[in-house]
Amino acid sequence: MQKIITLLFIIACSVDLHAQRSMKKLIQEQFDFAAKQYKILASHTPPDKMPKTYYAKKDKWETSNTEWWCSGFYPGTLLYIYEYTKDTVILNEAKRRLVLLQPEDKLKGTHDLGFMMFCSFGNAYRILHDPLYKRVIDTAANTLALRYHPEVKAIQSWEKNKVFTYPVIIDNMMNLEMLCWNAQNNNEPNLQQIAETHANTTMKNHFRKDYSSYHVIDYNPETGEVIKKKTWQGANDSSAWARGQAWGLYGYTSMYRFTKEKKYLEQAKNIAHFIFTNPNLPSDMIPYWDYNAPGIPNVPRDVSAAAVTASALLELAQYVGKNQKNEYISAAIKIIHSLSSPAYRAKLGENGGYILLHSTGAFPMHSEVDVPLTYADYYFLEALHRYKEWYL
Ligand code: GLY
């Protein structure tokens, strides 16, 4: 009996070792590939612009100015590539783009400063330790806090417009990481308080009983009351827009990291449960652009939602018991394998230099449908980085 137990133990260990070796190899391949691809993307991006997407049929690159919410993902991705490969051509390109992006740390008209300035300068400071990068994050965090309204108890997402008075979108959960990081690194409890209050308000008003989320909650800024619950990028007001679910999962996981508040952990676990038990989640775990999109299965996927989910799950796995940890890591590995396969990963020299295919930006506006997107690449590499750091 003892011999059988020992044999089973040896088999289990060698299976584990084999799986780890294959993940190590996969991660190396993806980063080597990313370095080659991003040199192509760099060569097609004018020095005063940031990459946005690429339309293969027209062989057309689309770029943005630095005010676009995605402007931090390109430098952030370059930094993840540099960190792994130590390729200084990539590092120099990242540094040039950070110089271009820096003035946006005072941009008051957007809630997306976390995406813009923390995915870029946050990684730059983490890897390169230059105090200038920290000063940029400090400025950006304090700029973002100006959008907080004490009556609504949330940070305003978009400006008042014809449709919304004081809109708050689920995506905004992603901008809290910069506030919390700043609060804890500078002893600024006010920023932490703003982040927590926003997360609490979002938990109260954005979520349905099944832990799927509305995209947009519109508030009355005089009273803080909810005016309406709507969508902007989803299939309809009561649908589960795929990337919105991923933003929520990631956002509450990182709120737990900073606060150790059990309610944030439970929220993240419940969102994960909604995603994994959704009957419309395909077996390769790359969701359709909306879990309730009319026409499933003949509708586009959203690779960006899958990449965000994989990265979030790898963090969430650190905060739960053994069985759930294994479940989350296995799901993240499955997503990573799908994304690394020819079904979703570009061939060398193709896809305009982006890494991943098949993301969907804003389906209802016919904008960026079935294309590469900067944030899909960013969160994919972040997931690989996290796996390497935490689980190899
Ligand atoms: N507003 C960010 C997104 O499209 O996910």
Coordinates of C-alpha atoms in Angstrom, one line a residue, residues 45-180:
T45 CA 2.8 54.4 -34.9
P46 CA 3.7 58.1 -35.5
P47 CA 5.8 59.6 -32.7
D48 CA 3.0 61.8 -31.5
K49 CA 0.3 59.2 -31.4
M50 CA -0.7 56.0 -29.6
P51 CA -1.8 52.8 -31.3
K52 CA -5.5 52.0 -31.2
T53 CA -6.3 49.1 -33.6
Y54 CA -5.7 47.6 -37.0
Y55 CA -8.1 46.8 -39.8
A56 CA -6.7 43.7 -41.6
K57 CA -9.1 43.9 -44.6
K58 CA -8.0 47.5 -45.4
D59 CA -4.4 47.0 -44.0
K60 CA -5.1 50.2 -42.0
W61 CA -3.6 51.2 -38.6
E62 CA -5.8 53.4 -36.4
T63 CA -4.1 55.6 -33.8
S64 CA -5.3 58.0 -31.1
N65 CA -4.1 61.0 -29.3
T66 CA -3.0 60.6 -25.6
E67 CA -6.4 61.7 -24.3
W68 CA -8.0 58.5 -25.5
W69 CA -8.8 56.1 -22.6
C70 CA -6.5 53.5 -24.0
S71 CA -3.3 55.6 -24.3
G72 CA -1.6 53.9 -21.4
F73 CA -1.9 50.3 -22.6
Y74 CA 0.8 50.6 -25.3
P75 CA 3.6 51.8 -23.0
G76 CA 2.3 49.4 -20.3
T77 CA 2.5 46.4 -22.7
L78 CA 6.0 47.5 -23.9
L79 CA 7.1 47.6 -20.2
Y80 CA 5.8 44.0 -19.6
I81 CA 7.7 42.9 -22.7
Y82 CA 10.8 44.7 -21.6
E83 CA 10.6 43.3 -18.1
Y84 CA 10.6 39.7 -19.5
T85 CA 12.9 40.1 -22.5
K86 CA 15.3 42.9 -21.3
D87 CA 15.1 44.2 -24.9
T88 CA 16.3 47.8 -24.7
V89 CA 14.8 48.7 -28.1
I90 CA 11.4 48.0 -26.5
L91 CA 12.4 49.9 -23.3
N92 CA 13.4 53.0 -25.3
E93 CA 10.1 52.9 -27.2
A94 CA 8.2 52.6 -23.9
K95 CA 10.2 55.6 -22.5
R96 CA 9.4 57.8 -25.5
R97 CA 5.7 57.0 -25.2
L98 CA 5.7 57.8 -21.5
V99 CA 7.1 61.3 -22.3
L100 CA 4.3 61.8 -24.7
L101 CA 1.7 60.6 -22.2
Q102 CA 2.9 62.4 -19.1
P103 CA 0.9 65.7 -19.6
E104 CA -2.4 63.8 -19.3
D105 CA -1.8 63.4 -15.5
K106 CA -3.8 66.7 -15.2
L107 CA -6.6 65.7 -17.5
K108 CA -9.8 66.5 -15.6
G109 CA -12.4 65.4 -18.2
T110 CA -12.1 61.6 -17.8
H111 CA -12.5 58.9 -15.2
D112 CA -10.1 56.8 -17.2
L113 CA -6.9 58.2 -15.7
G114 CA -6.3 54.9 -13.9
F115 CA -6.2 53.0 -17.1
M116 CA -4.1 55.7 -18.8
M117 CA -1.6 56.6 -16.1
F118 CA -1.4 53.5 -13.9
C119 CA -1.1 50.8 -16.5
S120 CA 1.8 52.9 -18.0
F121 CA 3.5 54.8 -15.2
G122 CA 2.5 52.3 -12.5
N123 CA 4.5 49.6 -14.4
A124 CA 7.3 52.0 -15.2
Y125 CA 7.7 52.9 -11.5
R126 CA 7.5 49.3 -10.4
I127 CA 10.1 48.2 -12.9
L128 CA 12.4 51.2 -13.2
H129 CA 12.0 52.9 -9.8
D130 CA 12.4 56.4 -11.3
P131 CA 10.8 58.9 -8.8
L132 CA 9.6 61.0 -11.7
Y133 CA 7.2 58.2 -12.6
K134 CA 5.8 58.2 -9.1
R135 CA 5.2 61.9 -9.2
V136 CA 3.1 61.4 -12.4
I137 CA 1.0 58.8 -10.7
D138 CA 0.5 61.1 -7.6
T139 CA -0.6 63.9 -9.8
A140 CA -3.0 61.6 -11.8
A141 CA -4.5 60.1 -8.7
N142 CA -5.3 63.6 -7.2
T143 CA -6.7 64.7 -10.6
L144 CA -9.0 61.7 -10.7
A145 CA -10.2 62.3 -7.2
L146 CA -11.6 65.7 -8.4
R147 CA -14.3 63.7 -10.2
Y148 CA -15.7 62.3 -6.9
H149 CA -19.1 63.6 -5.8
P150 CA -19.9 63.2 -2.1
E151 CA -23.6 63.2 -2.7
V152 CA -23.5 60.4 -5.3
K153 CA -20.7 58.7 -3.4
A154 CA -19.0 57.8 -6.7
I155 CA -16.6 59.1 -9.3
Q156 CA -18.3 60.5 -12.4
S157 CA -17.4 58.5 -15.5
W158 CA -18.5 60.6 -18.5
E159 CA -19.5 64.3 -18.6
K160 CA -23.2 65.2 -18.5
N161 CA -24.6 64.7 -22.0
K162 CA -28.0 64.4 -23.8
V163 CA -28.5 60.8 -22.5
F164 CA -27.0 60.9 -19.0
T165 CA -26.8 63.3 -16.1
Y166 CA -24.1 61.8 -13.8
P167 CA -23.1 58.5 -15.4
V168 CA -21.0 55.9 -13.6
I169 CA -19.9 52.9 -15.6
I170 CA -18.8 49.5 -14.3
D171 CA -15.5 50.1 -16.1
N172 CA -14.7 52.7 -13.5
M173 CA -13.9 50.0 -10.9
M174 CA -10.6 49.7 -12.8
N175 CA -9.5 53.2 -12.0
L176 CA -9.6 52.6 -8.2
E177 CA -6.4 50.7 -8.2
M178 CA -4.4 53.9 -8.8
L179 CA -6.2 55.7 -6.0
C180 CA -5.6 52.9 -3.5

